[in-house]
């Protein structure tokens, strides 16, 4: 399912128009819309076949159209082809063309679900709430800057589906940064049983043009999930430190360790509240810390690692193949799942060295929140061990 990021102005519109309150109403009432429940994954098994639900919603949406312009825009949205249509950065609008490929840079493919947002169908499903949400009122929607009613309905649909689809995982610790016109949000947390989960959400941080050649106040979120059956927080910290030592030498590593030490200070003496610790005894944790300092010790002795690009790798015992790895790049590190069903290529998340401090802080927050199988004290003890190594070499 495609989720959507709403612009700052879009959030303002939602508050002023009653849309924000509408979502609160939908969240506490029985929503009489199989389509919205289906798109927002509000139940596991649909009461009806998805194809039937979608066909009924299209028929229902058509019955609510009043003008020829509404019908044209409705059809444009429905005719989106996920194999050809893309969301784009803002560029020169080309009146009369549906997909001006030569004018606007591609960002990501459209999806089947986009048809129900951009055609206005989801918004039209909620038209009975037009008194409480002015964006669904044909007399008032223009007060909020929309050129036509279908555009207003598309915004309503994107906003509603996004909020109704939210899960507790959205509350995981995260940091974000802007690069090349995109906002990257990196979240770290555990799965329901404490396995490692890392997510990157990429969104365009400027106004964009949709596949139906309309400016919008929302854009798709391109989500990348990486996961493994292990708790790899100490390995992430080790990978950052080893990368820094490989690229910048002892002086650079010392500076990074000092930065991490400063970040650790508020967490010293914190009482561990890890829900998924299992049987990690103090002796086991001590051995784990020693293992994670070994690569740094080898490099400080002016020796080389067998493979300086491969910083960490976990092999699933049942598959005898690497499942999750961290590798060293020129300007940072890359996380990747080596085996990922349903994907044409291995999903990856790259973190530039300048964000190592933010990544470390997020890992520490994740351990503090008890979302994995490592503790804040375990991370702090590891940084202390590396600092002691540096003092002895």
XYZ file of C-alpha atoms in Angstrom:
393
model
C 0.000 0.000 0.000
C 1.239 3.492 -0.864
C 1.289 5.968 1.998
C 1.589 9.710 1.544
C 3.514 12.593 3.109
C 1.464 15.793 3.471
C 3.194 19.179 3.030
C 3.319 21.759 5.829
C 0.675 23.772 4.014
C -1.370 20.600 3.591
C -1.315 20.030 7.363
C -2.543 23.600 7.826
C -5.400 22.980 5.380
C -6.347 19.769 7.211
C -6.627 21.654 10.494
C -8.584 24.615 9.130
C -11.020 22.655 6.952
C -12.168 20.084 9.509
C -10.283 17.229 7.824
C -8.142 16.556 10.888
C -11.295 16.203 13.015
C -12.860 13.968 10.368
C -10.032 11.442 10.712
C -10.606 11.385 14.481
C -14.302 10.611 13.838
C -13.430 7.781 11.452
C -10.990 6.300 13.931
C -13.604 5.860 16.659
C -16.680 5.013 14.573
C -17.684 2.107 12.369
C -16.439 3.200 8.952
C -19.023 2.309 6.322
C -16.492 2.039 3.486
C -15.037 -1.363 2.597
C -12.635 0.380 0.191
C -11.076 2.657 2.825
C -10.896 -0.203 5.323
C -9.194 -2.305 2.646
C -6.691 0.387 1.573
C -5.793 1.291 5.161
C -5.401 -2.384 6.163
C -7.935 -1.874 8.939
C -8.751 -5.564 8.955
C -6.772 -8.605 7.877
C -9.391 -10.361 5.777
C -11.800 -8.238 3.680
C -15.481 -9.020 4.059
C -15.609 -9.085 0.259
C -13.105 -9.805 -2.494
C -10.858 -6.735 -3.073
C -11.794 -6.672 -6.775
C -15.482 -6.479 -5.841
C -14.813 -3.778 -3.241
C -12.886 -1.689 -5.781
C -15.505 -2.116 -8.524
C -18.300 -1.020 -6.169
C -16.281 2.025 -5.063
C -15.663 3.073 -8.687
C -19.393 2.769 -9.446
C -20.232 4.725 -6.298
C -17.711 7.436 -7.153
C -19.086 7.846 -10.674
C -22.578 8.387 -9.285
C -21.335 11.385 -7.280
C -19.731 13.289 -10.179
C -21.557 16.391 -11.416
C -19.505 18.106 -14.128
C -17.657 17.067 -17.254
C -14.378 18.303 -15.737
C -14.888 16.062 -12.704
C -15.498 13.075 -14.973
C -12.319 13.789 -17.007
C -10.117 14.043 -13.905
C -11.803 11.002 -12.364
C -10.970 8.947 -15.480
C -7.401 10.247 -15.595
C -6.812 9.018 -12.079
C -8.321 5.617 -12.784
C -6.205 5.203 -15.926
C -2.874 5.452 -14.090
C -0.553 2.694 -15.283
C 1.808 1.594 -12.469
C 4.334 0.298 -15.038
C 4.633 3.690 -16.761
C 3.259 6.457 -14.548
C 5.505 8.087 -11.959
C 5.368 10.700 -9.259
C 7.716 13.574 -10.134
C 9.538 16.553 -8.724
C 8.007 19.899 -9.493
C 8.665 21.068 -13.050
C 6.975 22.844 -15.933
C 3.344 21.849 -16.203
C 2.386 20.757 -19.685
C -1.328 21.527 -20.267
C -3.110 18.839 -22.222
C -0.498 16.151 -21.547
C -0.940 13.441 -18.969
C 2.675 12.386 -18.416
C 5.164 15.084 -19.538
C 8.217 12.825 -19.297
C 10.547 15.333 -20.991
C 9.792 18.117 -18.527
C 9.667 16.540 -15.066
C 12.181 14.244 -13.428
C 10.871 10.815 -12.423
C 10.860 9.929 -8.757
C 9.078 6.634 -8.208
C 6.435 4.421 -9.894
C 2.776 4.925 -9.220
C 0.903 2.031 -7.635
C -2.488 0.419 -8.120
C -3.755 2.100 -4.951
C -2.847 5.560 -6.303
C -5.743 5.199 -8.739
C -8.231 5.400 -5.877
C -6.528 8.435 -4.337
C -5.837 10.567 -7.425
C -9.196 9.872 -9.057
C -10.836 11.234 -5.898
C -12.659 7.973 -5.160
C -11.561 7.776 -1.501
C -12.604 11.370 -0.934
C -15.937 10.776 -2.690
C -16.530 7.829 -0.341
C -16.585 10.366 2.504
C -18.804 12.979 0.874
C -21.484 12.447 3.540
C -19.096 14.235 5.922
C -19.141 17.421 3.799
C -20.695 19.452 6.621
C -17.814 18.682 8.996
C -15.050 18.731 6.341
C -15.288 21.712 3.982
C -12.910 20.103 1.479
C -15.757 17.732 0.598
C -18.204 20.616 0.135
C -18.492 21.721 -3.510
C -19.283 25.272 -2.399
C -16.332 25.675 -0.001
C -13.343 23.592 -1.232
C -11.965 26.536 -3.284
C -11.416 28.503 -0.063
C -8.392 26.235 0.539
C -6.649 26.801 -2.796
C -7.804 23.767 -4.800
C -8.519 24.305 -8.493
C -11.264 21.676 -8.716
C -13.322 19.337 -6.564
C -11.539 16.123 -7.606
C -8.176 17.633 -6.602
C -9.656 18.437 -3.184
C -11.043 14.891 -2.871
C -7.630 13.463 -3.798
C -6.014 15.412 -0.959
C -8.682 14.193 1.478
C -8.099 10.594 0.374
C -4.313 10.758 0.788
C -4.601 12.355 4.232
C -7.222 9.903 5.511
C -5.523 6.736 4.251
C -2.170 7.846 5.662
C -3.471 8.480 9.180
C -5.764 5.449 9.343
C -2.817 3.233 8.296
C -0.504 4.381 11.097
C 0.900 1.666 13.388
C 2.887 1.738 16.656
C 6.011 1.156 14.560
C 5.717 4.784 13.444
C 6.678 5.758 17.017
C 10.140 4.205 16.792
C 13.188 6.441 17.388
C 14.311 8.160 14.177
C 16.433 10.893 12.637
C 16.027 12.627 9.306
C 18.058 14.607 6.800
C 17.551 16.322 3.438
C 19.634 15.493 0.373
C 19.118 15.971 -3.366
C 15.564 17.247 -2.958
C 14.485 14.284 -0.803
C 13.780 13.938 2.898
C 15.207 10.713 4.355
C 13.711 9.486 7.648
C 15.648 6.633 9.287
C 13.751 4.693 11.983
C 15.149 1.922 14.156
C 13.178 -0.453 16.362
C 12.292 -4.045 16.978
C 9.722 -6.320 15.472
C 7.023 -7.827 17.705
C 9.595 -10.307 19.063
C 12.577 -7.953 19.255
C 14.268 -8.775 15.950
C 16.093 -5.833 14.369
C 14.087 -3.576 12.050
C 15.402 -0.500 10.221
C 13.236 1.634 7.939
C 13.980 4.468 5.555
C 11.090 6.660 4.358
C 11.946 8.850 1.365
C 9.709 11.759 0.362
C 10.076 14.727 -1.951
C 10.613 17.888 0.097
C 9.137 20.299 -2.445
C 5.717 20.628 -4.058
C 5.260 17.971 -6.712
C 3.233 17.067 -9.756
C 1.219 13.857 -9.666
C 0.831 11.278 -12.453
C -2.339 13.075 -13.581
C -0.374 16.299 -14.153
C -1.740 18.114 -11.096
C 0.144 19.991 -8.405
C -0.531 18.339 -5.044
C -0.091 19.013 -1.344
C 0.929 15.402 -0.725
C 3.569 13.054 -2.115
C 4.164 9.297 -1.939
C 6.399 7.813 0.713
C 8.939 5.360 -0.676
C 9.584 2.945 2.215
C 12.539 0.553 2.541
C 12.508 -2.021 5.358
C 15.580 -3.987 6.442
C 15.348 -6.698 9.072
C 17.200 -9.598 10.564
C 16.574 -12.216 13.236
C 19.389 -10.902 15.414
C 19.903 -7.906 17.672
C 22.619 -6.050 15.774
C 22.838 -2.732 17.640
C 26.412 -3.360 18.881
C 27.427 -4.423 15.356
C 26.064 -1.136 13.963
C 28.172 0.856 16.404
C 31.226 -1.290 15.647
C 30.702 -0.809 11.901
C 30.686 2.972 12.244
C 33.861 2.919 14.326
C 35.716 0.488 12.048
C 34.712 2.516 8.989
C 36.058 5.679 10.626
C 39.346 3.993 11.520
C 39.721 2.604 7.994
C 38.996 5.933 6.298
C 40.506 8.456 8.691
C 42.945 6.642 10.974
C 43.277 6.731 14.744
C 42.786 10.505 15.057
C 39.472 10.375 13.203
C 38.303 7.383 15.242
C 39.181 9.164 18.486
C 37.070 12.148 17.471
C 34.105 9.894 16.689
C 34.457 7.983 19.970
C 34.514 11.304 21.837
C 31.321 12.337 20.018
C 29.644 9.040 20.935
C 30.830 9.404 24.563
C 29.138 12.815 24.809
C 25.911 11.330 23.429
C 26.094 8.532 26.023
C 26.316 10.794 29.075
C 22.547 11.182 29.714
C 22.156 7.399 29.616
C 24.878 6.422 32.107
C 23.314 4.483 34.971
C 20.049 4.061 33.093
C 18.098 1.053 34.341
C 17.751 -1.444 31.499
C 14.173 -2.234 30.502
C 14.745 -4.571 27.562
C 11.696 -6.740 26.860
C 13.545 -9.212 24.629
C 16.818 -9.751 26.485
C 16.381 -13.537 26.793
C 19.399 -15.149 28.495
C 22.148 -12.545 28.003
C 24.217 -13.043 31.134
C 26.888 -10.475 32.181
C 29.539 -12.935 30.974
C 27.843 -13.252 27.573
C 27.632 -9.474 27.207
C 31.313 -9.142 28.184
C 32.305 -11.676 25.528
C 30.125 -9.865 22.989
C 31.876 -6.558 23.735
C 35.276 -8.233 23.370
C 34.231 -9.656 19.993
C 33.129 -6.254 18.740
C 36.416 -4.606 19.764
C 38.586 -7.243 18.056
C 38.523 -5.665 14.577
C 39.489 -2.274 15.993
C 42.312 -3.848 17.980
C 43.652 -5.555 14.832
C 43.622 -2.299 12.867
C 45.272 -0.346 15.690
C 48.118 -2.893 15.545
C 48.713 -1.845 11.916
C 47.279 -5.069 10.600
C 44.640 -5.520 7.913
C 41.251 -7.180 8.056
C 40.487 -10.030 5.663
C 37.790 -7.979 3.953
C 37.779 -4.324 4.922
C 34.593 -3.632 3.004
C 32.522 -6.265 4.838
C 31.957 -4.805 8.312
C 29.274 -7.229 9.501
C 27.306 -10.169 8.165
C 24.629 -12.407 9.668
C 23.944 -15.827 8.146
C 20.630 -17.516 8.784
C 21.476 -21.034 10.080
C 18.462 -22.497 8.291
C 19.422 -21.094 4.881
C 23.233 -21.187 5.058
C 23.347 -17.851 3.215
C 24.054 -14.279 4.352
C 20.812 -12.584 5.365
C 21.865 -9.153 6.601
C 25.106 -7.245 6.168
C 26.810 -3.902 6.725
C 29.498 -2.834 4.257
C 31.900 0.080 4.076
C 31.490 2.688 1.333
C 33.737 5.632 0.520
C 31.664 8.151 2.493
C 29.696 5.967 4.902
C 28.157 2.560 5.461
C 25.472 0.537 3.708
C 22.894 -1.740 5.347
C 21.383 -4.427 3.165
C 19.270 -7.547 3.248
C 20.948 -10.221 1.157
C 17.786 -12.323 0.917
C 14.426 -10.620 0.667
C 11.415 -12.385 -0.761
C 9.346 -10.531 -3.306
C 12.114 -8.077 -4.207
C 13.920 -7.891 -7.531
C 17.069 -6.621 -5.848
C 18.527 -6.427 -2.367
C 17.066 -3.453 -0.477
C 19.730 -1.102 0.904
C 19.974 1.937 3.189
C 23.067 4.166 3.005
C 24.202 6.396 5.887
C 26.822 9.061 5.208
C 29.562 9.483 7.806
C 28.302 12.972 8.712
C 25.167 11.338 10.162
C 26.991 8.764 12.305
C 26.259 10.781 15.444
C 22.524 10.828 14.665
C 22.547 7.117 13.867
C 24.335 6.334 17.143
C 21.873 8.453 19.136
C 18.928 6.654 17.467
C 20.412 3.231 18.245
C 20.852 4.281 21.858
C 17.263 5.542 22.060
C 16.060 2.258 20.574
C 17.845 0.302 23.322
C 16.482 2.682 25.966
C 12.933 2.068 24.713
C 13.422 -1.687 25.053
C 12.673 -2.369 21.387
C 15.467 -4.876 20.782
C 17.722 -7.279 22.661
C 20.545 -4.885 23.527
C 20.673 -2.459 26.438
C 21.925 1.134 26.754
C 24.549 -0.023 29.257
C 25.834 -2.616 26.795
C 26.388 0.099 24.170
C 27.964 2.452 26.714
C 30.327 -0.270 27.980
C 31.381 -0.969 24.401
C 32.256 2.697 23.768
C 34.216 2.708 27.034
C 36.118 -0.409 25.914
C 37.050 1.204 22.580
C 38.152 4.353 24.379
C 40.436 2.250 26.596
C 41.890 0.611 23.490
C 42.724 3.982 21.978
C 44.513 5.058 25.164
C 46.734 1.957 25.005
C 47.802 2.369 21.333
